[in-house]
mmCIF file of C-alpha atoms in Angstrom:
data_model
loop_
_atom_site.group_PDB
_atom_site.id
_atom_site.type_symbol
_atom_site.label_atom_id
_atom_site.label_comp_id
_atom_site.label_asym_id
_atom_site.label_seq_id
_atom_site.Cartn_x
_atom_site.Cartn_y
_atom_site.Cartn_z
ATOM 1 C CA MET A 1 61.038 139.535 89.633
ATOM 2 C CA ASP A 2 62.209 138.387 86.189
ATOM 3 C CA ASP A 3 61.612 134.838 85.089
ATOM 4 C CA LEU A 4 64.246 132.239 85.919
ATOM 5 C CA PRO A 5 67.267 132.014 83.502
ATOM 6 C CA ASP A 6 67.044 129.262 80.741
ATOM 7 C CA ASP A 7 67.949 125.772 81.991
ATOM 8 C CA ALA A 8 67.728 126.831 85.656
ATOM 9 C CA VAL A 9 65.425 125.908 88.536
ATOM 10 C CA LEU A 10 64.989 127.015 92.143
ATOM 11 C CA TRP A 11 67.481 125.199 94.339
ATOM 12 C CA SER A 12 64.723 123.714 96.325
ATOM 13 C CA VAL A 13 64.918 120.858 93.884
ATOM 14 C CA ASN A 14 67.775 119.695 96.106
ATOM 15 C CA SER A 15 66.446 117.491 99.019
ATOM 16 C CA GLU A 16 68.465 119.366 101.725
ATOM 17 C CA ILE A 17 67.101 122.756 100.677
ATOM 18 C CA ALA A 18 63.631 121.323 100.429
ATOM 19 C CA ASN A 19 64.029 120.031 103.914
ATOM 20 C CA VAL A 20 64.957 123.472 105.065
ATOM 21 C CA GLN A 21 61.965 125.048 103.461
ATOM 22 C CA ARG A 22 59.722 122.311 104.731
ATOM 23 C CA GLN A 23 60.975 122.722 108.364
ATOM 24 C CA ASN A 24 60.575 126.333 108.045
ATOM 25 C CA MET A 25 56.903 125.812 107.028
ATOM 26 C CA TYR A 26 56.342 123.371 109.958
ATOM 27 C CA ASN A 27 57.773 125.894 112.348
ATOM 28 C CA ALA A 28 55.499 128.579 111.049
ATOM 29 C CA VAL A 29 52.408 126.399 111.566
ATOM 30 C CA PHE A 30 53.632 125.198 114.927
ATOM 31 C CA LEU A 31 54.126 128.788 116.129
ATOM 32 C CA ALA A 32 50.571 129.738 114.999
ATOM 33 C CA PHE A 33 48.971 126.966 117.002
ATOM 34 C CA ALA A 34 51.249 127.498 119.973
ATOM 35 C CA GLY A 35 50.405 131.132 120.092
ATOM 36 C CA PHE A 36 46.707 130.394 119.875
ATOM 37 C CA PHE A 37 46.767 127.818 122.783
ATOM 38 C CA ALA A 38 49.197 130.212 124.739
ATOM 39 C CA ILE A 39 46.526 132.938 124.707
ATOM 40 C CA ILE A 40 43.808 130.459 125.894
ATOM 41 C CA ILE A 41 46.053 129.220 128.671
ATOM 42 C CA CYS A 42 46.867 132.628 129.876
ATOM 43 C CA PHE A 43 43.251 133.584 129.914
ATOM 44 C CA LYS A 44 42.551 130.526 132.056
ATOM 45 C CA VAL A 45 45.331 131.372 134.457
ATOM 46 C CA LEU A 46 44.192 134.952 134.734
ATOM 47 C CA SER A 47 40.679 133.806 135.456
ATOM 48 C CA PHE A 48 41.877 131.412 138.095
ATOM 49 C CA LEU A 49 43.893 134.177 139.819
ATOM 50 C CA GLY A 50 40.942 136.489 139.688
ATOM 51 C CA LEU A 51 42.667 138.943 137.337
ATOM 52 C CA GLU A 52 40.291 138.580 134.394
ATOM 53 C CA ASN A 53 39.606 142.060 133.046
ATOM 54 C CA TRP A 54 39.851 143.605 129.724
ATOM 55 C CA ILE A 55 43.073 145.408 130.404
ATOM 56 C CA SER A 56 45.002 142.243 131.519
ATOM 57 C CA LEU A 57 43.497 140.228 128.704
ATOM 58 C CA LEU A 58 44.536 143.076 126.123
ATOM 59 C CA ILE A 59 48.182 143.087 127.456
ATOM 60 C CA VAL A 60 48.451 139.337 127.378
ATOM 61 C CA THR A 61 47.093 139.085 123.882
ATOM 62 C CA ALA A 62 49.267 141.905 122.599
ATOM 63 C CA VAL A 63 52.372 140.417 124.091
ATOM 64 C CA ILE A 64 51.794 136.975 122.671
ATOM 65 C CA ALA A 65 50.684 138.323 119.336
ATOM 66 C CA PHE A 66 53.862 140.479 119.117
ATOM 67 C CA LEU A 67 56.061 137.467 119.857
ATOM 68 C CA LEU A 68 54.225 135.284 117.411
ATOM 69 C CA TRP A 69 54.249 138.019 114.689
ATOM 70 C CA LYS A 70 58.069 138.406 115.206
ATOM 71 C CA GLU A 71 58.806 134.667 114.818
ATOM 72 C CA LEU A 72 56.268 134.223 111.866
ATOM 73 C CA SER A 73 58.028 137.219 110.127
ATOM 74 C CA ARG A 74 61.430 135.498 110.540
ATOM 75 C CA SER A 75 59.905 132.304 108.959
ATOM 76 C CA ILE A 76 58.490 134.174 106.138
ATOM 77 C CA ARG A 77 61.633 136.106 105.506
ATOM 78 C CA LYS A 78 63.693 132.911 105.404
ATOM 79 C CA MET A 79 61.246 131.423 102.858
ATOM 80 C CA THR A 80 61.616 134.637 100.753
ATOM 81 C CA LEU A 81 65.449 134.400 100.869
ATOM 82 C CA LEU A 82 65.429 130.710 99.952
ATOM 83 C CA ASN A 83 63.452 131.621 96.865
ATOM 84 C CA LEU A 84 66.087 134.047 95.735
ATOM 85 C CA VAL A 85 68.540 131.268 94.574
ATOM 86 C CA ALA A 86 68.469 129.013 91.569
ATOM 87 C CA ILE A 87 70.755 126.463 90.080
ATOM 88 C CA GLY A 88 71.457 125.118 86.635
ATOM 89 C CA THR A 89 70.203 121.670 85.706
ATOM 90 C CA GLY A 90 73.820 120.461 85.575
ATOM 91 C CA HIS A 91 74.522 121.527 89.128
ATOM 92 C CA PRO A 92 75.579 118.726 91.465
ATOM 93 C CA TRP A 93 72.451 119.502 93.589
ATOM 94 C CA HIS A 94 70.174 118.920 90.650
ATOM 95 C CA PRO A 95 68.852 115.380 90.390
ATOM 96 C CA SER A 96 69.505 115.124 86.567
ATOM 97 C CA GLU A 97 72.595 113.449 85.254
ATOM 98 C CA SER A 98 73.322 116.580 83.005
ATOM 99 C CA MET A 99 76.580 118.423 83.731
ATOM 100 C CA GLU A 100 76.274 121.132 81.063
ATOM 101 C CA ASN A 101 74.910 123.956 83.119
ATOM 102 C CA ASN A 102 76.039 124.015 86.802
ATOM 103 C CA SER A 103 75.653 127.698 87.353
ATOM 104 C CA VAL A 104 74.390 129.302 90.558
ATOM 105 C CA PHE A 105 71.981 132.219 90.265
ATOM 106 C CA VAL A 106 71.033 134.865 92.933
ATOM 107 C CA SER A 107 68.282 137.248 92.593
ATOM 108 C CA ASP A 108 67.972 140.844 94.013
ATOM 109 C CA ASP A 109 64.201 140.712 93.756
ATOM 110 C CA GLU A 110 64.378 142.286 90.240
ATOM 111 C CA SER A 111 66.713 140.173 88.207
ATOM 112 C CA TRP A 112 68.881 137.021 88.312
ATOM 113 C CA HIS A 113 72.629 137.204 88.620
ATOM 114 C CA SER A 114 74.994 134.439 87.776
ATOM 115 C CA ILE A 115 77.805 134.099 90.339
ATOM 116 C CA PRO A 116 81.138 133.811 88.463
ATOM 117 C CA PRO A 117 83.446 130.855 88.914
ATOM 118 C CA ASN A 118 85.662 130.621 92.086
ATOM 119 C CA VAL A 119 83.735 133.275 93.725
ATOM 120 C CA ARG A 120 82.179 133.310 97.226
ATOM 121 C CA ILE A 121 79.743 135.659 98.681
ATOM 122 C CA THR A 122 80.233 137.695 101.873
ATOM 123 C CA PRO A 123 77.236 139.575 103.401
ATOM 124 C CA GLN A 124 77.788 143.194 104.589
ATOM 125 C CA SER A 125 75.438 145.717 106.146
ATOM 126 C CA GLY A 126 74.024 148.213 103.685
ATOM 127 C CA SER A 127 72.688 151.654 104.459
ATOM 128 C CA GLY A 128 70.821 151.867 107.761
ATOM 129 C CA LYS A 129 71.464 148.105 108.309
ATOM 130 C CA GLN A 130 68.149 147.385 106.679
ATOM 131 C CA SER A 131 69.734 145.937 103.652
ATOM 132 C CA THR A 132 72.539 143.531 102.843
ATOM 133 C CA LEU A 133 75.274 144.018 100.286
ATOM 134 C CA LEU A 134 76.514 140.745 98.837
ATOM 135 C CA LYS A 135 80.201 141.250 98.250
ATOM 136 C CA LYS A 136 82.542 139.341 96.066
ATOM 137 C CA ASN A 137 84.756 137.068 98.150
ATOM 138 C CA ASP A 138 85.258 139.422 101.115
ATOM 139 C CA MET A 139 84.289 142.722 102.725
ATOM 140 C CA ASN A 140 86.576 144.639 100.407
ATOM 141 C CA GLY A 141 85.280 143.011 97.291
ATOM 142 C CA LYS A 142 82.956 144.385 94.593
ATOM 143 C CA THR A 143 79.287 144.643 95.473
ATOM 144 C CA MET A 144 77.562 142.167 93.190
ATOM 145 C CA LEU A 145 73.997 142.794 94.393
ATOM 146 C CA ARG A 146 71.784 144.024 97.281
ATOM 147 C CA TRP A 147 69.133 142.257 99.286
ATOM 148 C CA GLN A 148 66.501 144.480 100.942
ATOM 149 C CA HIS A 149 66.833 142.356 104.134
ATOM 150 C CA GLN A 150 68.967 143.076 107.229
ATOM 151 C CA PRO A 151 72.184 140.991 107.575
ATOM 152 C CA ASP A 152 71.110 139.003 110.607
ATOM 153 C CA SER A 153 71.470 135.287 111.365
ATOM 154 C CA ILE A 154 68.872 134.320 108.875
ATOM 155 C CA THR A 155 70.465 136.163 106.058
ATOM 156 C CA ARG A 156 73.969 134.765 106.904
ATOM 157 C CA SER A 157 72.649 131.188 107.086
ATOM 158 C CA VAL A 158 71.118 131.472 103.601
ATOM 159 C CA VAL A 159 74.453 132.956 102.316
ATOM 160 C CA SER A 160 76.347 130.117 103.902
ATOM 161 C CA LEU A 161 74.052 127.733 101.923
ATOM 162 C CA ILE A 162 74.737 129.647 98.743
ATOM 163 C CA ASN A 163 78.528 129.336 99.254
ATOM 164 C CA GLN A 164 77.984 125.649 99.758
ATOM 165 C CA ALA A 165 76.307 125.473 96.420
ATOM 166 C CA LEU A 166 79.201 127.595 94.838
ATOM 167 C CA SER A 167 81.806 125.200 96.239
ATOM 168 C CA PHE A 168 80.052 122.158 94.806
ATOM 169 C CA ARG A 169 79.761 123.992 91.442
ATOM 170 C CA ASP A 170 83.579 124.856 91.317
ATOM 171 C CA ALA A 171 84.466 121.307 92.395
ATOM 172 C CA GLN A 172 82.452 119.859 89.431
ATOM 173 C CA GLU A 173 84.108 122.360 86.987
ATOM 174 C CA ARG A 174 87.620 121.476 88.246
ATOM 175 C CA ASP A 175 89.720 119.368 85.790
ATOM 176 C CA LEU A 176 90.533 115.843 87.104
ATOM 177 C CA ASP A 177 94.223 116.519 86.678
ATOM 178 C CA SER A 178 94.230 120.046 88.401
ATOM 179 C CA GLU A 179 95.498 120.403 91.870
ATOM 180 C CA ASP A 180 92.765 120.242 94.544
ATOM 181 C CA PRO A 181 92.692 123.310 96.874
ATOM 182 C CA ILE A 182 92.771 120.894 99.889
ATOM 183 C CA GLU A 183 95.954 119.398 98.518
ATOM 184 C CA LYS A 184 97.440 122.907 98.260
ATOM 185 C CA ALA A 185 96.641 123.483 101.922
ATOM 186 C CA ARG A 186 98.756 120.301 102.783
ATOM 187 C CA GLY A 187 101.835 122.038 101.389
ATOM 188 C CA ARG A 188 101.772 124.380 104.416
ATOM 189 C CA GLU A 189 102.828 121.429 106.502
ATOM 190 C CA GLU A 190 106.245 121.359 104.790
ATOM 191 C CA MET A 191 106.881 125.077 105.477
ATOM 192 C CA ALA A 192 109.238 126.249 108.252
ATOM 193 C CA PHE A 193 106.546 127.865 110.434
ATOM 194 C CA TYR A 194 104.403 124.789 110.641
ATOM 195 C CA PRO A 195 104.877 122.765 113.838
ATOM 196 C CA VAL A 196 106.656 119.543 113.030
ATOM 197 C CA GLU A 197 105.493 117.726 116.247
ATOM 198 C CA ARG A 198 101.727 117.579 116.778
ATOM 199 C CA VAL A 199 100.574 117.430 120.416
ATOM 200 C CA TRP A 200 97.308 115.740 121.298
ATOM 201 C CA GLU A 201 95.581 116.551 124.500
ATOM 202 C CA GLU A 202 95.260 113.770 127.015
ATOM 203 C CA THR A 203 91.687 112.578 127.787
ATOM 204 C CA ALA A 204 90.327 110.465 130.450
ATOM 205 C CA GLN A 205 90.016 106.699 129.565
ATOM 206 C CA GLY A 206 86.526 106.149 128.204
ATOM 207 C CA SER A 207 85.696 109.727 127.628
ATOM 208 C CA LEU A 208 85.604 109.274 123.822
ATOM 209 C CA ALA A 209 83.981 105.845 123.846
ATOM 210 C CA PRO A 210 82.852 105.238 121.264
ATOM 211 C CA GLU A 211 85.288 107.055 119.114
ATOM 212 C CA PRO A 212 83.561 109.907 117.140
ATOM 213 C CA GLY A 213 83.762 108.397 113.684
ATOM 214 C CA ALA A 214 86.097 106.412 111.530
ATOM 215 C CA LEU A 215 87.339 109.589 109.761
ATOM 216 C CA LEU A 216 88.621 111.110 112.925
ATOM 217 C CA ARG A 217 90.422 107.806 113.868
ATOM 218 C CA LYS A 218 91.952 107.659 110.400
ATOM 219 C CA MET A 219 93.251 111.260 110.738
ATOM 220 C CA ARG A 220 94.801 110.534 114.170
ATOM 221 C CA LYS A 221 96.599 107.508 112.812
ATOM 222 C CA HIS A 222 97.820 109.518 109.837
ATOM 223 C CA ASN A 223 99.225 112.175 112.097
ATOM 224 C CA SER A 224 100.717 109.581 114.445
ATOM 225 C CA ASP A 225 102.511 108.073 111.411
ATOM 226 C CA ILE A 226 103.805 111.539 110.388
ATOM 227 C CA ILE A 227 105.168 112.078 113.954
ATOM 228 C CA LYS A 228 106.992 108.759 113.992
ATOM 229 C CA LYS A 229 108.540 109.524 110.492
ATOM 230 C CA ASP A 230 109.688 113.029 111.657
ATOM 231 C CA GLY A 231 111.309 111.364 114.746
ATOM 232 C CA GLU A 232 113.185 108.912 112.515
ATOM 233 C CA GLN A 233 114.646 111.588 110.342
#
């Protein structure tokens, strides 16, 4: 793999990504010890049942070793994928106060590719489902690069984290006087097809005690005020 681009570091400099990597390492170590003790316990159980022979011991060892290898392979692959992403030192996830380079870079194991502004990544199965095509925005978009990893839950979770990094990058690049995409979405409420009256499901008293957060209560109060205003018009 080529060296990192100038003024870029692996995104594990961010505490959240570092926690994901650290937890992944802990899981791998735990699985290794768990597999070892599982083999010992199974041997003890077989011995207690009088089934201790080399065939049964071989079968138990093979099954546990296979399951352990499978899970360890998943952990290793996740670590590999996490190391294929880098950010500029001006990215919001970087601890520095610089804002000059907030780029997000993704590697295809050979070279680093800078993801253009206002672009999100969509994973799609490659040939034989043993590789993943990273498409521009949606399934019909241009293929930006290819990962030699199958598009399973691990790959999709890493792509989801990449899109989070891209959304933070775009938010930082947006001019202060520009219209926020969230505010654009609010405009749909004024369209004819949008339901004027909101209907909240009834709940049993105490079923939401305590209320799940101040933000949700604020949203409910806001929607209640909108309904009252609509009724007064």
